[in-house]
Amino acid sequence: MGFFDSLKAKVQAVAQKVGDTLSFDRLKEGLAKTRSAVFGRLASLVRGRTLDDALLAELEEALLLADVGVRTTDRILEGLRQRWRRSNTDDPDAVLDAIKAEIAERLLAVGERSSQKGELPKPYVVMIVGVNGVGKTTTVGKLAYNFQREGKRVIIGAADTFRAAANEQLATWAARAGVEIVQQQRGADPAAVAYDTLNAAIARGMDVCLIDTAGRLHTKGGLMQELEKISRVLKKLVPDAPHDVWLVLDATTGQNAIVQAREFAKVAPLSGLIVTKLDGTAKGGVVLAIAEEFQLPVRYIGVGERIDDLHPFDAIAFVEALFAEQPSVPQSVE
Amino acid sequence: MFESLQARLEEAIKRLRGQARITEDNIADALAEVRRALLDADVHVEVVRRFIEDVKAKAIGTEVKGKVLPEQLIVKIIYDELVSIMGTTKSELIHAPAPPTVIMVVGLQGSGKTTFAAKLAALLRKKGQQPLLVAADVYRPAAIEQLKTLASSINVPVFSMDGADPVNIAEESLHYAKKFARTHVIVDTAGRLAIDDTMMREVESIRERIKPQEVLFVCDAMIGQDAVTTARTFDERVGVTGVVLSKLDGDARGGAALSIRLIVGKPIKFVSTGEKLEALETFHPDRIASRILGMGDIVSFVERAQQEFDEAKAAELEEKIRKREFTFEDFLEQLRMLRKMGSIRELLGMLPGMDKALRNVEIDDRAFTKIEAMILSMTPQERRNPRIINGSRRLRIARGSGTTIQDVNRLLKQFEEMQKLMRAVTTGKVKLRNLPAMMGTPWKRS
C-alpha cells in the first residue's frame, strides 16, 4: 500500500469511528460533470517513471497550472524529493502516490489543528466574508440549507446592504432553504443588521446565525473597517461571537487569494475557507498556499448552482481532483 | 511575496555586473526571477515559457553600457516586450452601420458583467447616445432587480420579460430598441462556466438570433491559470470580439490580461475599476505591463499629479520653505492637495520601488482626516504661529476636533520636526531619501 492509500484508509477509519457519513465519492460526484477520470493524463504520464528532473518539471507545471503558486509548489516538490528518497518500492504509481500523499498530509495537518471543538455553541454565529463576485450570498443560502437539513433552526442576517438587489437575492435563498431572515433597506448600517439578526437569533432560540456581508476588495480600507465593526458589535450580545468567520474564495482566483486571506484576517478572526465554483475547469490550488501560510483549513466547497451543491471539504478527494485529467471542453453534445 | 521585479532582479543580476555583454549564462538567474514574478502575477505557464524564450533571444548579445545598470536594461527589455504583446493601439467599440449597435456581455459568474453593462451604458449616455440595457440573466435570483436598480441611477431603460427564456428576451429587445430608437443594445447575459454545455449553447443561440457587433468577455483581474481555458472556450463558442478586465482596483497583478492577449489574441477594450458607475477606463497596455511586473504605475501617478498640482503654488511653497515661513496653513493646503489625488497608500504604491518599501507599513488615511480636523480647530493666528498654543489652547483644539490632547501634542511636535527638517533639506544637510524615516508621520510600522 502506498503513502496515499494508507493515508486515505486512515482518514476513512477515523471518519467511520465518529460515525461520520463522510463519503469520498461525494466530491468526485460533484466534479464528475467535468472531470472524466481521477487518474487522467498526469497519472498515465507519471506511471512507471522514476523521480528525475524531467518528471519534476512536469509535476511543477501541473501544480502551477492548478494555481498552487511558485513558492508552495517549490515546497511540495522538495517534500516529494525527501519522501521519494525514503521510499523503496517498485510500484509503477509510486511517484504519483508520493506527491498526492505529500499534499494531502499538508491539508489534513491544517484541518486537524483547527477542527471543530465538539458541540456547537448556541446560537452558533458564522460570518461570511470575501471579495466581490465569489458567491458569498449563494454560499450563505446553501449553508443555511445544510444546517437546516441537519435539523438546526437557522436565521440569516442580510448585512450586504450595499449591492443592488442583494436583499432580494438572499431572501430568495432563505425561502428556498426554508429559514428565517433579517434585513433592512438598502444602504442601512450592516453592523446594525448583524446586531438585529443575532438579537433575533437569541430571542427566537435559533441554533445557527449566519451573517452575509457585502463583497469588498481587500484594498478598500473603509469597507474593511466595517467588517471589524460587525464582528465587534456581535460581541456585545455574545462575547465569543463570531464563532467562525469563513472567507469565500472563487476557485478561479489566482495568487491574489493569498493577499485576500491576509487582509481579511487582519479585520476579522478568519477560521476557514469556502471554495466556490469548483465545478468549472479551475482547480483552486491556491488554497494549498493559504492553508500552509495562514493555517486556514478549507471547510466547504461549492460545486454547482443547486441548493445542495455545497459539500464539506474532503482533502483526499480534493487532491485526487487536483491531479485529474485537465478536462477538455466539450465541443458539442456528449 | 509580491515584491517588485526590479528588487528581485537586483540580487539575481549580480553576475551581470562588470560584464560587457549579456550571455545565456549570466542572464539565467535573472530570467528565473522574471519567471517567478510572472507566475506570481498569474500569467499562464505556457505564456511565461514563450515569453522567457523571447526575452532571452532579445537580451543575449545586448551590450551593457553607459550608466544603465544591467537590471534596468533587462527590465526595459521585458517591459518593452510586454507592451508590444499587449497591443499598442486603443481599440474602440465596433458600431453597426445602422443603429442599434448590439453588444453582448458574457463571462463567468461573479466576474462583474452586470456592473460592467451598466457602466458601459453610463459611458454611452455621457457621449449622447441612447443605450438600452437588456436583462437576460433569468437564473440568478434578483439579477434583474440589480440591473434595474443600477440602470435607474443612470437614467437608462431596462428591457426585461417575466418568465421568458433568455433567447426570446434578447430577440424581443431588438424590436423594442428599434421601435424606441435606441442607439445601443447592451445584453447582460447570465454568468456561466465554460464547461456547462447547456448554458454555452444558450449563449450561442442568443448570439445567432441577435447578431451582435460586439461580444465582450468580462474577466476578473484576479483570475488565475484558468483564464486561458475560459477565454478560449468562450471565444470558440460565441466569438469574443474584446475583453473587459474587471476589479482592477484591487491589488491583483492581472497577469491574465497577458495570457488572454497572447493565447486568445483578443484586444482588451475596457478596464472596469470600482463599483461607481463612472469608473470605466480605456485600456492602456503600458500600464498593465508595469502592473504585471510590479513596477508601479508611474504614468497614472504623474497624470494624476499633473491634474492636481499647481506649478505656481509649488514655487510659492518652495519659497516659503526657504524663508522658513512654512505654517500650518500651508501644511493644510499641502495635505488637501495630496488627498485630492486619492488615497495616500494608493498614490505611494504607484511609485516604483515604493511597493517594496510599503509592504510592512500601514498607512491610515484616517490619520490625515484627524490632522485636518485639528488644524481646522486652530485659530488663524495659531496656524501661523504655533508657538502660542499653550495648555488651554491645546485642550480647546482637542475638543474642537474630537481628538485628545495627546494627539494635539503629537501633531505640534511633528510639525516642529518637519520645519526643522525642511530647513535642513533646503540648506542641503539632509538627503531627501532619508525623509520618511525622519518624519514622524502617521505611518505605523507593523
Tab-separated table of C-alpha atoms in Angstrom, chain A residues 5-327:
chain	number	residue	atom	x	y	z
A	5	ASP	CA	-3.676	4.854	0.054
A	6	SER	CA	-2.630	4.305	3.632
A	7	LEU	CA	-3.416	7.938	4.390
A	8	LYS	CA	-6.798	7.527	2.771
A	9	ALA	CA	-7.501	4.368	4.773
A	10	LYS	CA	-6.507	6.164	7.961
A	11	VAL	CA	-8.856	9.070	7.284
A	12	GLN	CA	-11.677	6.709	6.398
A	13	ALA	CA	-11.167	4.754	9.602
A	14	VAL	CA	-11.362	7.918	11.682
A	15	ALA	CA	-14.460	9.028	9.815
A	16	GLN	CA	-16.178	5.725	10.471
A	17	LYS	CA	-15.253	5.810	14.128
A	18	VAL	CA	-17.009	9.102	14.704
A	19	GLY	CA	-19.974	7.825	12.770
A	20	ASP	CA	-19.494	10.426	10.105
A	21	THR	CA	-21.196	9.650	6.873
A	22	LEU	CA	-18.278	11.219	5.054
A	23	SER	CA	-18.202	9.786	1.613
A	24	PHE	CA	-15.177	10.017	-0.568
A	25	ASP	CA	-17.325	9.864	-3.613
A	26	ARG	CA	-19.294	12.932	-2.736
A	27	LEU	CA	-16.837	15.459	-4.073
A	28	LYS	CA	-15.996	13.299	-7.044
A	29	GLU	CA	-19.684	13.128	-7.816
A	30	GLY	CA	-19.898	16.890	-7.875
A	31	LEU	CA	-16.836	17.104	-10.003
A	32	ALA	CA	-17.808	14.254	-12.287
A	33	LYS	CA	-19.647	16.681	-14.507
A	34	THR	CA	-16.346	17.982	-15.653
A	35	ARG	CA	-13.598	15.540	-14.890
A	36	SER	CA	-13.696	12.331	-16.772
A	37	ALA	CA	-11.149	10.369	-14.801
A	38	VAL	CA	-9.479	10.657	-11.454
A	39	PHE	CA	-6.312	9.171	-12.793
A	40	GLY	CA	-6.074	11.003	-16.030
A	41	ARG	CA	-3.384	12.427	-18.178
A	42	LEU	CA	-0.892	13.058	-15.411
A	43	ALA	CA	-1.367	9.619	-13.926
A	44	SER	CA	-0.580	7.868	-17.178
A	45	LEU	CA	2.267	10.258	-17.796
A	46	VAL	CA	3.873	9.504	-14.471
A	47	ARG	CA	3.240	5.774	-14.395
A	48	GLY	CA	6.321	3.608	-14.201
A	49	ARG	CA	8.738	6.527	-14.104
A	50	THR	CA	11.278	7.445	-11.515
A	51	LEU	CA	11.541	10.877	-9.965
A	52	ASP	CA	14.082	12.608	-12.193
A	53	ASP	CA	14.460	16.236	-13.254
A	54	ALA	CA	12.224	15.839	-16.266
A	55	LEU	CA	9.414	14.417	-14.178
A	56	LEU	CA	9.891	17.077	-11.517
A	57	ALA	CA	9.488	19.722	-14.196
A	58	GLU	CA	6.265	18.116	-15.403
A	59	LEU	CA	4.891	17.898	-11.889
A	60	GLU	CA	5.864	21.506	-11.308
A	61	GLU	CA	3.906	22.540	-14.355
A	62	ALA	CA	0.845	20.574	-13.242
A	63	LEU	CA	0.902	22.284	-9.854
A	64	LEU	CA	1.438	25.730	-11.331
A	65	LEU	CA	-1.449	25.186	-13.740
A	66	ALA	CA	-3.645	24.362	-10.758
A	67	ASP	CA	-2.789	27.802	-9.278
A	68	VAL	CA	-0.762	26.340	-6.416
A	69	GLY	CA	1.773	29.152	-6.876
A	70	VAL	CA	5.550	29.129	-7.205
A	71	ARG	CA	6.505	29.118	-3.555
A	72	THR	CA	4.176	26.361	-2.402
A	73	THR	CA	4.988	24.306	-5.485
A	74	ASP	CA	8.676	24.506	-4.590
A	75	ARG	CA	7.933	23.330	-1.063
A	76	ILE	CA	5.755	20.457	-2.199
A	77	LEU	CA	8.356	19.272	-4.671
A	78	GLU	CA	11.042	19.479	-2.011
A	79	GLY	CA	8.872	17.377	0.316
A	80	LEU	CA	8.310	14.944	-2.518
A	81	ARG	CA	12.041	14.572	-3.133
A	82	GLN	CA	12.624	13.691	0.503
A	83	ARG	CA	9.704	11.306	0.599
A	84	TRP	CA	10.992	9.657	-2.547
A	85	ARG	CA	14.410	9.112	-1.006
A	86	ARG	CA	12.778	7.325	1.933
A	87	SER	CA	10.587	5.136	-0.207
A	88	ASN	CA	11.704	1.859	-1.600
A	89	THR	CA	9.171	0.394	-3.945
A	90	ASP	CA	8.704	-0.829	-7.481
A	91	ASP	CA	5.085	0.219	-7.660
A	92	PRO	CA	4.636	1.967	-11.022
A	93	ASP	CA	2.344	4.559	-9.422
A	94	ALA	CA	4.752	5.305	-6.602
A	95	VAL	CA	5.601	8.834	-7.712
A	96	LEU	CA	2.002	9.878	-8.118
A	97	ASP	CA	1.178	8.277	-4.818
A	98	ALA	CA	4.005	10.116	-3.103
A	99	ILE	CA	3.052	13.556	-4.394
A	100	LYS	CA	-0.594	13.069	-3.537
A	101	ALA	CA	0.314	11.943	-0.043
A	102	GLU	CA	2.628	14.933	0.292
A	103	ILE	CA	-0.175	17.381	-0.499
A	104	ALA	CA	-2.949	15.569	1.377
A	105	GLU	CA	-0.854	15.411	4.541
A	106	ARG	CA	-0.314	19.152	4.426
A	107	LEU	CA	-4.030	19.804	4.057
A	108	LEU	CA	-5.004	17.308	6.727
A	109	ALA	CA	-2.492	18.737	9.173
A	110	VAL	CA	-4.087	22.186	8.906
A	111	GLY	CA	-7.577	20.707	9.155
A	112	GLU	CA	-6.764	18.799	12.339
A	113	ARG	CA	-5.118	21.701	14.068
A	114	SER	CA	-8.209	23.831	13.717
A	115	SER	CA	-11.060	21.353	13.623
A	116	GLN	CA	-14.417	21.963	15.276
A	117	LYS	CA	-14.486	21.671	19.012
A	118	GLY	CA	-17.229	19.233	19.966
A	119	GLU	CA	-20.702	20.652	20.498
A	120	LEU	CA	-21.613	23.894	18.780
A	121	PRO	CA	-22.443	26.929	20.902
A	122	LYS	CA	-25.995	28.195	20.730
A	123	PRO	CA	-26.527	30.311	18.793
A	124	TYR	CA	-23.585	29.360	16.623
A	125	VAL	CA	-22.611	32.600	14.878
A	126	VAL	CA	-20.883	32.446	11.492
A	127	MET	CA	-19.819	35.416	9.394
A	128	ILE	CA	-19.253	35.033	5.672
A	129	VAL	CA	-16.752	37.400	4.049
A	130	GLY	CA	-14.990	37.776	0.709
A	131	VAL	CA	-14.293	39.977	-2.306
A	132	ASN	CA	-17.000	40.809	-4.860
A	133	GLY	CA	-18.417	38.094	-7.046
A	134	VAL	CA	-17.075	34.990	-5.313
A	135	GLY	CA	-20.545	33.722	-4.432
A	136	LYS	CA	-20.991	34.728	-0.806
A	137	THR	CA	-24.757	35.155	-0.914
A	138	THR	CA	-25.279	31.870	-2.765
A	139	THR	CA	-22.990	30.161	-0.258
A	140	VAL	CA	-24.945	31.555	2.682
A	141	GLY	CA	-28.135	30.165	1.129
A	142	LYS	CA	-26.565	26.742	0.697
A	143	LEU	CA	-25.055	26.763	4.191
A	144	ALA	CA	-28.444	27.639	5.651
A	145	TYR	CA	-29.935	24.729	3.760
A	146	ASN	CA	-27.211	22.349	5.030
A	147	PHE	CA	-27.741	23.353	8.651
A	148	GLN	CA	-31.498	23.302	8.281
A	149	ARG	CA	-31.358	19.760	6.940
A	150	GLU	CA	-29.325	18.730	9.961
A	151	GLY	CA	-32.366	19.739	11.973
A	152	LYS	CA	-30.992	23.064	13.151
A	153	ARG	CA	-33.011	26.252	13.329
A	154	VAL	CA	-31.286	28.829	11.162
A	155	ILE	CA	-31.541	32.607	10.825
A	156	ILE	CA	-29.746	34.668	8.179
A	157	GLY	CA	-28.708	38.304	8.510
A	158	ALA	CA	-28.525	40.291	5.266
A	159	ALA	CA	-25.622	42.572	6.135
A	160	ASP	CA	-24.912	43.200	2.453
A	161	THR	CA	-26.819	46.442	2.337
A	162	PHE	CA	-24.716	47.836	-0.484
A	163	ARG	CA	-25.137	45.807	-3.653
A	164	ALA	CA	-28.246	46.478	-5.668
A	165	ALA	CA	-30.808	43.692	-5.111
A	166	ALA	CA	-28.609	41.719	-2.695
A	167	ASN	CA	-31.542	41.698	-0.271
A	168	GLU	CA	-33.882	40.153	-2.822
A	169	GLN	CA	-31.287	37.557	-3.780
A	170	LEU	CA	-30.745	36.467	-0.179
A	171	ALA	CA	-34.474	36.461	0.531
A	172	THR	CA	-34.960	34.055	-2.374
A	173	TRP	CA	-32.300	31.737	-0.971
A	174	ALA	CA	-33.761	31.941	2.530
A	175	ALA	CA	-37.170	30.956	1.163
A	176	ARG	CA	-35.652	28.055	-0.767
A	177	ALA	CA	-33.813	26.832	2.310
A	178	GLY	CA	-36.853	27.417	4.493
A	179	VAL	CA	-35.053	29.554	7.073
A	180	GLU	CA	-35.693	32.928	8.668
A	181	ILE	CA	-34.081	36.149	7.530
A	182	VAL	CA	-33.460	39.601	8.985
A	183	GLN	CA	-32.993	42.517	6.600
A	184	GLN	CA	-33.223	46.274	6.391
A	185	GLN	CA	-33.436	48.673	3.494
A	186	ARG	CA	-30.553	49.162	1.083
A	187	GLY	CA	-27.879	51.458	2.498
A	188	ALA	CA	-28.616	50.576	6.145
A	189	ASP	CA	-25.737	50.097	8.572
A	190	PRO	CA	-24.526	46.495	8.104
A	191	ALA	CA	-23.422	46.279	11.737
A	192	ALA	CA	-26.952	47.169	12.825
A	193	VAL	CA	-28.372	44.406	10.646
A	194	ALA	CA	-25.899	41.925	12.131
A	195	TYR	CA	-26.809	43.046	15.651
A	196	ASP	CA	-30.542	42.731	14.973
A	197	THR	CA	-30.053	39.289	13.482
A	198	LEU	CA	-28.156	37.977	16.485
A	199	ASN	CA	-30.692	39.593	18.800
A	200	ALA	CA	-33.485	37.825	16.951
A	201	ALA	CA	-31.500	34.576	16.972
A	202	ILE	CA	-31.243	34.706	20.767
A	203	ALA	CA	-34.870	35.767	21.265
A	204	ARG	CA	-36.236	33.066	18.979
A	205	GLY	CA	-33.906	30.349	20.255
A	206	MET	CA	-32.121	29.786	16.945
A	207	ASP	CA	-29.274	27.271	16.656
A	208	VAL	CA	-27.346	28.907	13.845
A	209	CYS	CA	-26.967	32.575	12.941
A	210	LEU	CA	-25.399	33.246	9.534
A	211	ILE	CA	-24.259	36.766	8.647
A	212	ASP	CA	-23.880	37.547	4.945
A	213	THR	CA	-21.643	40.551	4.311
A	214	ALA	CA	-21.155	42.725	1.245
A	215	GLY	CA	-18.359	41.866	-1.149
A	216	ARG	CA	-15.405	44.147	-0.714
A	217	LEU	CA	-11.994	44.339	-2.251
A	218	HIS	CA	-9.428	43.937	0.485
A	219	THR	CA	-7.724	47.128	-0.681
A	220	LYS	CA	-10.638	49.311	0.403
A	221	GLY	CA	-9.711	50.398	3.911
A	222	GLY	CA	-13.088	51.823	4.897
A	223	LEU	CA	-15.021	48.736	3.897
A	224	MET	CA	-12.572	46.501	5.703
A	225	GLN	CA	-13.040	48.559	8.876
A	226	GLU	CA	-16.747	47.930	8.539
A	227	LEU	CA	-16.120	44.178	8.900
A	228	GLU	CA	-14.207	44.826	12.066
A	229	LYS	CA	-17.182	46.770	13.340
A	230	ILE	CA	-19.645	43.987	12.539
A	231	SER	CA	-17.586	41.468	14.432
A	232	ARG	CA	-17.208	43.914	17.342
A	233	VAL	CA	-20.939	44.583	17.518
A	234	LEU	CA	-21.759	40.859	17.590
A	235	LYS	CA	-19.608	40.537	20.717
A	236	LYS	CA	-21.934	42.855	22.591
A	237	LEU	CA	-24.568	40.138	22.554
A	238	VAL	CA	-22.415	37.009	22.517
A	239	PRO	CA	-18.916	37.680	23.843
A	240	ASP	CA	-17.192	34.924	21.845
A	241	ALA	CA	-19.059	35.636	18.601
A	242	PRO	CA	-18.463	35.279	15.717
A	243	HIS	CA	-17.527	31.649	16.381
A	244	ASP	CA	-16.407	31.205	12.825
A	245	VAL	CA	-15.522	33.606	10.042
A	246	TRP	CA	-15.268	31.947	6.665
A	247	LEU	CA	-13.610	33.565	3.697
A	248	VAL	CA	-15.254	32.634	0.423
A	249	LEU	CA	-12.791	32.160	-2.434
A	250	ASP	CA	-13.614	31.693	-6.075
A	251	ALA	CA	-11.777	28.620	-7.427
A	252	THR	CA	-10.751	30.607	-10.490
A	253	THR	CA	-8.835	33.110	-8.360
A	254	GLY	CA	-5.080	33.051	-8.746
A	255	GLN	CA	-2.319	34.169	-6.437
A	256	ASN	CA	-4.221	37.239	-5.271
A	257	ALA	CA	-6.213	34.923	-2.990
A	258	ILE	CA	-3.198	34.831	-0.673
A	259	VAL	CA	-3.312	38.595	-0.265
A	260	GLN	CA	-7.071	38.399	0.274
A	261	ALA	CA	-6.663	35.879	3.094
A	262	ARG	CA	-4.001	38.018	4.739
A	263	GLU	CA	-6.018	41.227	4.530
A	264	PHE	CA	-9.313	39.733	5.698
A	265	ALA	CA	-7.567	38.034	8.609
A	266	LYS	CA	-6.472	41.488	9.779
A	267	VAL	CA	-10.034	42.718	10.309
A	268	ALA	CA	-11.943	39.549	11.204
A	269	PRO	CA	-10.873	36.369	13.006
A	270	LEU	CA	-10.780	34.132	9.929
A	271	SER	CA	-11.165	30.470	10.801
A	272	GLY	CA	-11.662	28.774	7.466
A	273	LEU	CA	-12.191	28.925	3.735
A	274	ILE	CA	-15.036	28.058	1.427
A	275	VAL	CA	-14.060	27.450	-2.182
A	276	THR	CA	-16.770	28.036	-4.756
A	277	LYS	CA	-17.177	27.242	-8.447
A	278	LEU	CA	-15.032	24.116	-8.237
A	279	ASP	CA	-17.282	22.544	-10.856
A	280	GLY	CA	-15.542	24.544	-13.550
A	281	THR	CA	-12.137	23.929	-15.012
A	282	ALA	CA	-10.305	25.831	-12.296
A	283	LYS	CA	-8.804	23.725	-9.542
A	284	GLY	CA	-8.375	26.224	-6.747
A	285	GLY	CA	-4.835	25.104	-5.940
A	286	VAL	CA	-4.146	28.427	-4.235
A	287	VAL	CA	-5.888	27.053	-1.122
A	288	LEU	CA	-2.775	24.929	-0.588
A	289	ALA	CA	-0.689	28.058	-0.235
A	290	ILE	CA	-3.262	29.681	2.031
A	291	ALA	CA	-3.702	26.600	4.188
A	292	GLU	CA	0.031	26.497	4.832
A	293	GLU	CA	0.749	30.143	5.216
A	294	PHE	CA	-2.166	31.080	7.459
A	295	GLN	CA	-3.177	27.712	8.922
A	296	LEU	CA	-6.612	28.126	7.413
A	297	PRO	CA	-8.434	24.907	6.561
A	298	VAL	CA	-10.948	24.580	3.752
A	299	ARG	CA	-14.382	23.947	5.283
A	300	TYR	CA	-16.706	23.607	2.322
A	301	ILE	CA	-16.593	23.507	-1.435
A	302	GLY	CA	-19.258	24.648	-3.875
A	303	VAL	CA	-19.690	22.511	-6.985
A	304	GLY	CA	-22.832	23.799	-8.642
A	305	GLU	CA	-25.783	26.144	-8.570
A	306	ARG	CA	-28.277	23.878	-6.834
A	307	ILE	CA	-29.036	24.424	-3.174
A	308	ASP	CA	-27.486	21.075	-2.209
A	309	ASP	CA	-24.259	21.721	-4.106
A	310	LEU	CA	-22.191	22.763	-1.091
A	311	HIS	CA	-20.178	19.931	0.423
A	312	PRO	CA	-17.860	19.583	3.393
A	313	PHE	CA	-14.296	19.689	2.166
A	314	ASP	CA	-12.565	16.369	1.687
A	315	ALA	CA	-8.789	16.702	1.391
A	316	ILE	CA	-8.340	13.276	-0.165
A	317	ALA	CA	-10.877	13.835	-2.902
A	318	PHE	CA	-9.534	17.344	-3.488
A	319	VAL	CA	-6.039	16.023	-4.068
A	320	GLU	CA	-7.314	13.365	-6.434
A	321	ALA	CA	-9.162	16.035	-8.380
A	322	LEU	CA	-6.029	18.202	-8.458
A	323	PHE	CA	-4.275	15.522	-10.445
A	324	ALA	CA	-7.237	14.528	-12.504
A	325	GLU	CA	-7.066	14.981	-16.213
A	326	GLN	CA	-7.098	18.549	-17.396
A	327	PRO	CA	-10.647	18.472	-18.683
